[in-house]
PDB file of C-alpha atoms in Angstrom:
ATOM      1  CA  UNK Q  10       0.000   0.000   0.000  1.00 37.00           C
ATOM      2  CA  UNK Q  11       1.553   3.317  -1.169  1.00 38.00           C
ATOM      3  CA  UNK Q  12       1.577   6.239   1.188  1.00 38.00           C
ATOM      4  CA  UNK Q  13       1.195   9.910   0.444  1.00 35.00           C
ATOM      5  CA  UNK Q  14       4.463  11.844   0.663  1.00 35.00           C
ATOM      6  CA  UNK Q  15       4.455  14.527   3.350  1.00 36.00           C
ATOM      7  CA  UNK Q  16       4.907  17.988   1.867  1.00 36.00           C
ATOM      8  CA  UNK Q  17       5.341  21.261   3.704  1.00 42.00           C
ATOM      9  CA  UNK Q  18       2.098  23.130   4.119  1.00 55.00           C
ATOM     10  CA  UNK Q  19       1.378  26.783   4.646  1.00 71.00           C
ATOM     11  CA  UNK Q  20      -1.411  25.702   7.023  1.00 76.00           C
ATOM     12  CA  UNK Q  21      -1.308  24.197  10.471  1.00 84.00           C
ATOM     13  CA  UNK Q  22      -4.631  22.832  11.723  1.00 90.00           C
ATOM     14  CA  UNK Q  23      -5.722  21.334  15.000  1.00 91.00           C
ATOM     15  CA  UNK Q  24      -9.171  20.572  16.320  1.00 94.00           C
ATOM     16  CA  UNK Q  25      -9.055  22.340  19.646  1.00 95.00           C
ATOM     17  CA  UNK Q  26     -12.597  21.807  20.892  1.00 94.00           C
ATOM     18  CA  UNK Q  27     -16.003  20.339  20.220  1.00 94.00           C
ATOM     19  CA  UNK Q  28     -19.361  21.921  20.790  1.00 93.00           C
ATOM     20  CA  UNK Q  29     -22.941  20.701  20.668  1.00 93.00           C
ATOM     21  CA  UNK Q  30     -25.544  22.569  18.652  1.00 92.00           C
ATOM     22  CA  UNK Q  31     -29.086  21.719  17.661  1.00 91.00           C
ATOM     23  CA  UNK Q  32     -30.868  21.637  14.350  1.00 89.00           C
ATOM     24  CA  UNK Q  33     -34.046  23.638  13.837  1.00 90.00           C
ATOM     25  CA  UNK Q  34     -35.968  20.521  14.834  1.00 92.00           C
ATOM     26  CA  UNK Q  35     -33.997  20.201  18.085  1.00 91.00           C
ATOM     27  CA  UNK Q  36     -31.683  17.294  17.160  1.00 89.00           C
ATOM     28  CA  UNK Q  37     -28.192  17.702  18.628  1.00 91.00           C
ATOM     29  CA  UNK Q  38     -25.046  17.503  16.528  1.00 91.00           C
ATOM     30  CA  UNK Q  39     -21.355  18.002  17.220  1.00 93.00           C
ATOM     31  CA  UNK Q  40     -19.359  20.940  15.937  1.00 94.00           C
ATOM     32  CA  UNK Q  41     -15.597  20.522  15.619  1.00 95.00           C
ATOM     33  CA  UNK Q  42     -13.704  23.755  16.303  1.00 95.00           C
ATOM     34  CA  UNK Q  43     -10.526  24.006  14.258  1.00 93.00           C
ATOM     35  CA  UNK Q  44      -7.671  26.378  14.980  1.00 93.00           C
ATOM     36  CA  UNK Q  45      -5.956  27.264  11.722  1.00 89.00           C
ATOM     37  CA  UNK Q  46      -2.527  28.856  11.527  1.00 85.00           C
ATOM     38  CA  UNK Q  47      -1.441  30.100   8.111  1.00 77.00           C
ATOM     39  CA  UNK Q  48       2.079  31.123   7.240  1.00 71.00           C
ATOM     40  CA  UNK Q  49       2.023  33.396   4.195  1.00 59.00           C
ATOM     41  CA  UNK Q  50       4.426  32.676   1.380  1.00 57.00           C
ATOM     42  CA  UNK Q  51       5.533  36.270   0.909  1.00 54.00           C
ATOM     43  CA  UNK Q  52       6.624  36.892   4.464  1.00 54.00           C
ATOM     44  CA  UNK Q  53       7.764  34.006   6.635  1.00 53.00           C
ATOM     45  CA  UNK Q  54       7.017  35.885   9.851  1.00 57.00           C
ATOM     46  CA  UNK Q  55       3.544  36.975   8.709  1.00 61.00           C
ATOM     47  CA  UNK Q  56       1.119  34.527  10.284  1.00 71.00           C
ATOM     48  CA  UNK Q  57      -2.599  34.544  10.596  1.00 78.00           C
ATOM     49  CA  UNK Q  58      -4.596  32.493  13.089  1.00 84.00           C
ATOM     50  CA  UNK Q  59      -8.343  31.936  13.072  1.00 86.00           C
ATOM     51  CA  UNK Q  60     -10.928  29.340  13.985  1.00 88.00           C
ATOM     52  CA  UNK Q  61     -13.482  27.554  11.865  1.00 90.00           C
ATOM     53  CA  UNK Q  62     -16.409  25.442  13.022  1.00 93.00           C
ATOM     54  CA  UNK Q  63     -17.445  22.393  10.987  1.00 95.00           C
ATOM     55  CA  UNK Q  64     -19.833  19.480  11.358  1.00 94.00           C
ATOM     56  CA  UNK Q  65     -18.802  15.882  10.731  1.00 94.00           C
ATOM     57  CA  UNK Q  66     -20.863  15.870   7.523  1.00 93.00           C
ATOM     58  CA  UNK Q  67     -18.759  18.779   6.202  1.00 94.00           C
ATOM     59  CA  UNK Q  68     -15.564  16.787   6.798  1.00 95.00           C
ATOM     60  CA  UNK Q  69     -17.146  13.808   5.044  1.00 94.00           C
ATOM     61  CA  UNK Q  70     -18.152  16.001   2.096  1.00 94.00           C
ATOM     62  CA  UNK Q  71     -14.629  17.445   1.856  1.00 93.00           C
ATOM     63  CA  UNK Q  72     -13.166  13.947   1.811  1.00 93.00           C
ATOM     64  CA  UNK Q  73     -15.591  12.796  -0.876  1.00 93.00           C
ATOM     65  CA  UNK Q  74     -14.741  15.750  -3.118  1.00 91.00           C
ATOM     66  CA  UNK Q  75     -10.977  15.439  -2.567  1.00 90.00           C
ATOM     67  CA  UNK Q  76     -11.052  11.702  -3.367  1.00 90.00           C
ATOM     68  CA  UNK Q  77     -11.891  12.575  -6.999  1.00 89.00           C
ATOM     69  CA  UNK Q  78      -8.484  14.219  -7.474  1.00 85.00           C
ATOM     70  CA  UNK Q  79      -6.542  12.317  -4.804  1.00 86.00           C
ATOM     71  CA  UNK Q  80      -7.697   8.670  -4.761  1.00 88.00           C
ATOM     72  CA  UNK Q  81      -4.784   7.696  -2.486  1.00 85.00           C
ATOM     73  CA  UNK Q  82      -6.567   9.652   0.250  1.00 86.00           C
ATOM     74  CA  UNK Q  83      -8.620   6.461   0.789  1.00 89.00           C
ATOM     75  CA  UNK Q  84      -5.630   5.163   2.754  1.00 87.00           C
ATOM     76  CA  UNK Q  85      -6.036   7.846   5.399  1.00 86.00           C
ATOM     77  CA  UNK Q  86      -8.187   6.665   8.325  1.00 86.00           C
ATOM     78  CA  UNK Q  87     -11.475   8.498   8.455  1.00 91.00           C
ATOM     79  CA  UNK Q  88     -14.133   8.027  11.133  1.00 89.00           C
ATOM     80  CA  UNK Q  89     -17.207   6.234   9.866  1.00 86.00           C
ATOM     81  CA  UNK Q  90     -20.739   7.509  10.135  1.00 85.00           C
ATOM     82  CA  UNK Q  91     -22.425   6.603  13.404  1.00 80.00           C
ATOM     83  CA  UNK Q  92     -26.146   6.121  13.699  1.00 75.00           C
ATOM     84  CA  UNK Q  93     -26.208   5.354  17.420  1.00 79.00           C
ATOM     85  CA  UNK Q  94     -24.265   6.886  20.305  1.00 81.00           C
ATOM     86  CA  UNK Q  95     -22.814   9.537  18.001  1.00 81.00           C
ATOM     87  CA  UNK Q  96     -23.017  12.122  20.809  1.00 86.00           C
ATOM     88  CA  UNK Q  97     -21.201   9.938  23.358  1.00 88.00           C
ATOM     89  CA  UNK Q  98     -18.005  11.541  24.656  1.00 90.00           C
ATOM     90  CA  UNK Q  99     -15.831   8.606  23.545  1.00 90.00           C
ATOM     91  CA  UNK Q 100     -17.256   8.722  19.992  1.00 90.00           C
ATOM     92  CA  UNK Q 101     -16.870  12.494  19.742  1.00 93.00           C
ATOM     93  CA  UNK Q 102     -13.261  12.344  20.996  1.00 93.00           C
ATOM     94  CA  UNK Q 103     -12.376   9.456  18.656  1.00 91.00           C
ATOM     95  CA  UNK Q 104     -13.847  11.397  15.731  1.00 93.00           C
ATOM     96  CA  UNK Q 105     -12.030  14.571  16.770  1.00 94.00           C
ATOM     97  CA  UNK Q 106      -8.713  12.726  16.841  1.00 93.00           C
ATOM     98  CA  UNK Q 107      -9.287  10.975  13.491  1.00 93.00           C
ATOM     99  CA  UNK Q 108     -10.554  14.135  11.795  1.00 95.00           C
ATOM    100  CA  UNK Q 109      -7.488  16.017  12.968  1.00 94.00           C
ATOM    101  CA  UNK Q 110      -5.227  13.285  11.568  1.00 91.00           C
ATOM    102  CA  UNK Q 111      -7.225  13.336   8.330  1.00 92.00           C
ATOM    103  CA  UNK Q 112      -6.723  17.108   8.006  1.00 91.00           C
ATOM    104  CA  UNK Q 113      -3.001  16.790   8.685  1.00 89.00           C
ATOM    105  CA  UNK Q 114      -2.765  14.279   5.884  1.00 87.00           C
ATOM    106  CA  UNK Q 115      -4.897  16.375   3.531  1.00 87.00           C
ATOM    107  CA  UNK Q 116      -2.582  19.326   4.138  1.00 85.00           C
ATOM    108  CA  UNK Q 117       0.340  17.229   2.942  1.00 82.00           C
ATOM    109  CA  UNK Q 118      -1.292  16.589  -0.457  1.00 79.00           C
ATOM    110  CA  UNK Q 119       0.526  17.942  -3.533  1.00 77.00           C
ATOM    111  CA  UNK Q 120      -1.921  20.718  -4.377  1.00 70.00           C
ATOM    112  CA  UNK Q 121      -1.391  22.821  -7.505  1.00 65.00           C
ATOM    113  CA  UNK Q 122       0.634  26.005  -7.165  1.00 52.00           C
ATOM    114  CA  UNK Q 123      -2.524  28.127  -6.923  1.00 53.00           C
ATOM    115  CA  UNK Q 124      -3.744  25.978  -4.021  1.00 58.00           C
ATOM    116  CA  UNK Q 125      -7.024  24.191  -3.551  1.00 73.00           C
ATOM    117  CA  UNK Q 126     -10.099  26.412  -3.410  1.00 78.00           C
ATOM    118  CA  UNK Q 127     -12.192  23.654  -1.853  1.00 82.00           C
ATOM    119  CA  UNK Q 128      -9.774  23.205   1.035  1.00 83.00           C
ATOM    120  CA  UNK Q 129      -9.306  26.959   1.454  1.00 80.00           C
ATOM    121  CA  UNK Q 130     -13.063  27.452   1.715  1.00 83.00           C
ATOM    122  CA  UNK Q 131     -13.354  24.560   4.177  1.00 87.00           C
ATOM    123  CA  UNK Q 132     -10.670  26.098   6.372  1.00 86.00           C
ATOM    124  CA  UNK Q 133     -12.165  29.561   5.981  1.00 83.00           C
ATOM    125  CA  UNK Q 134      -8.974  30.784   4.285  1.00 72.00           C
ATOM    126  CA  UNK Q 135      -8.510  33.480   1.703  1.00 61.00           C
ATOM    127  CA  UNK Q 136      -6.318  33.332  -1.345  1.00 58.00           C
ATOM    128  CA  UNK Q 137      -3.383  35.735  -1.795  1.00 57.00           C
ATOM    129  CA  UNK Q 138      -5.410  38.166  -3.936  1.00 61.00           C
ATOM    130  CA  UNK Q 139      -8.153  38.507  -1.339  1.00 62.00           C
ATOM    131  CA  UNK Q 140      -5.542  38.829   1.384  1.00 59.00           C
ATOM    132  CA  UNK Q 141      -3.696  41.529  -0.584  1.00 65.00           C
ATOM    133  CA  UNK Q 142      -6.948  43.430  -1.048  1.00 68.00           C
ATOM    134  CA  UNK Q 143      -7.691  43.154   2.672  1.00 63.00           C
ATOM    135  CA  UNK Q 144      -4.203  44.473   3.470  1.00 63.00           C
ATOM    136  CA  UNK Q 145      -4.683  47.386   1.052  1.00 71.00           C
ATOM    137  CA  UNK Q 146      -8.039  48.170   2.656  1.00 71.00           C
ATOM    138  CA  UNK Q 147      -6.452  48.002   6.109  1.00 68.00           C
ATOM    139  CA  UNK Q 148      -3.638  50.321   4.938  1.00 68.00           C
ATOM    140  CA  UNK Q 149      -6.173  52.762   3.469  1.00 72.00           C
ATOM    141  CA  UNK Q 150      -8.190  52.674   6.673  1.00 71.00           C
ATOM    142  CA  UNK Q 151      -5.038  53.508   8.634  1.00 71.00           C
ATOM    143  CA  UNK Q 152      -4.240  56.396   6.251  1.00 73.00           C
ATOM    144  CA  UNK Q 153      -7.808  57.674   6.564  1.00 74.00           C
ATOM    145  CA  UNK Q 154      -7.598  57.420  10.357  1.00 69.00           C
ATOM    146  CA  UNK Q 155      -4.346  59.387  10.314  1.00 73.00           C
ATOM    147  CA  UNK Q 156      -5.857  62.024   8.028  1.00 73.00           C
ATOM    148  CA  UNK Q 157      -8.965  62.255  10.188  1.00 71.00           C
ATOM    149  CA  UNK Q 158      -6.824  62.593  13.283  1.00 71.00           C
ATOM    150  CA  UNK Q 159      -4.820  65.400  11.665  1.00 70.00           C
ATOM    151  CA  UNK Q 160      -7.995  67.113  10.493  1.00 67.00           C
ATOM    152  CA  UNK Q 161      -9.616  66.632  13.879  1.00 67.00           C
ATOM    153  CA  UNK Q 162      -6.578  68.209  15.535  1.00 72.00           C
ATOM    154  CA  UNK Q 163      -6.661  71.074  13.045  1.00 70.00           C
ATOM    155  CA  UNK Q 164     -10.392  71.507  13.556  1.00 68.00           C
ATOM    156  CA  UNK Q 165      -9.945  71.399  17.308  1.00 72.00           C
ATOM    157  CA  UNK Q 166      -7.210  74.035  17.081  1.00 74.00           C
ATOM    158  CA  UNK Q 167      -9.375  76.160  14.752  1.00 70.00           C
ATOM    159  CA  UNK Q 168     -12.369  75.677  17.025  1.00 67.00           C
ATOM    160  CA  UNK Q 169     -10.343  76.671  20.080  1.00 71.00           C
ATOM    161  CA  UNK Q 170      -9.112  79.788  18.238  1.00 74.00           C
ATOM    162  CA  UNK Q 171     -12.708  80.570  17.305  1.00 72.00           C
ATOM    163  CA  UNK Q 172     -13.766  80.125  20.913  1.00 68.00           C
ATOM    164  CA  UNK Q 173     -10.944  82.391  22.050  1.00 73.00           C
ATOM    165  CA  UNK Q 174     -11.915  84.990  19.431  1.00 74.00           C
ATOM    166  CA  UNK Q 175     -15.583  84.690  20.381  1.00 74.00           C
ATOM    167  CA  UNK Q 176     -14.658  84.960  24.038  1.00 73.00           C
ATOM    168  CA  UNK Q 177     -12.460  87.979  23.281  1.00 70.00           C
ATOM    169  CA  UNK Q 178     -15.286  89.559  21.212  1.00 74.00           C
ATOM    170  CA  UNK Q 179     -17.719  88.856  24.033  1.00 73.00           C
ATOM    171  CA  UNK Q 180     -15.291  90.367  26.519  1.00 71.00           C
ATOM    172  CA  UNK Q 181     -14.822  93.451  24.312  1.00 74.00           C
ATOM    173  CA  UNK Q 182     -18.577  93.738  23.810  1.00 74.00           C
ATOM    174  CA  UNK Q 183     -19.110  93.525  27.566  1.00 75.00           C
ATOM    175  CA  UNK Q 184     -16.450  96.177  28.220  1.00 74.00           C
ATOM    176  CA  UNK Q 185     -17.913  98.427  25.503  1.00 74.00           C
ATOM    177  CA  UNK Q 186     -21.395  97.890  26.953  1.00 75.00           C
ATOM    178  CA  UNK Q 187     -20.191  98.783  30.451  1.00 78.00           C
ATOM    179  CA  UNK Q 188     -18.349 101.849  29.156  1.00 75.00           C
ATOM    180  CA  UNK Q 189     -21.393 102.947  27.165  1.00 74.00           C
ATOM    181  CA  UNK Q 190     -23.585 102.446  30.193  1.00 74.00           C
ATOM    182  CA  UNK Q 191     -21.209 104.532  32.363  1.00 76.00           C
ATOM    183  CA  UNK Q 192     -20.976 107.185  29.699  1.00 73.00           C
ATOM    184  CA  UNK Q 193     -24.771 107.327  29.534  1.00 72.00           C
ATOM    185  CA  UNK Q 194     -24.928 107.535  33.316  1.00 75.00           C
ATOM    186  CA  UNK Q 195     -22.568 110.519  33.321  1.00 75.00           C
ATOM    187  CA  UNK Q 196     -24.175 112.239  30.409  1.00 74.00           C
ATOM    188  CA  UNK Q 197     -27.835 111.673  31.141  1.00 72.00           C
ATOM    189  CA  UNK Q 198     -27.550 110.896  34.770  1.00 64.00           C
ATOM    190  CA  UNK Q 199     -29.321 107.578  34.513  1.00 58.00           C
TER     191      UNK Q 199
END
């Protein structure tokens, strides 16, 4: 029996937790919480970490679709479908362990240079183009924030000057009013 050669992957995946959710009809099912760590090709130190939540049926569907292009994936142990006791702790833990091993093996597959869109979607990953766009948006947001901060500071300074001028005008108007009042008092004797 031939084995798949291990190849370096830009992804690291582990199933860090399980959770129980219910369908609309109230039937419980297990969610497998994956922690994904992606090392980007362009910058070795640039890493991204996120989580993705998947049901067993989603893992099974991924396997079925990948088997079309990678028939040797049949060699990799995969937990079978359970009709009874599927929510038992031992079953859930056994599945978690086997699904994690399955993912590790899938990540060692010789994917084309552009990657595998199916796997990327399953892991909740973005391709380089989407990532570049997100970085450009983030950079633009930072530039806008800086510009807004500068403008806010300028507006605050302008506003403070206006307040000072208004205060000075008010003070002058008050002084003029007092002087006029005194002048009227002296002249008219009010």
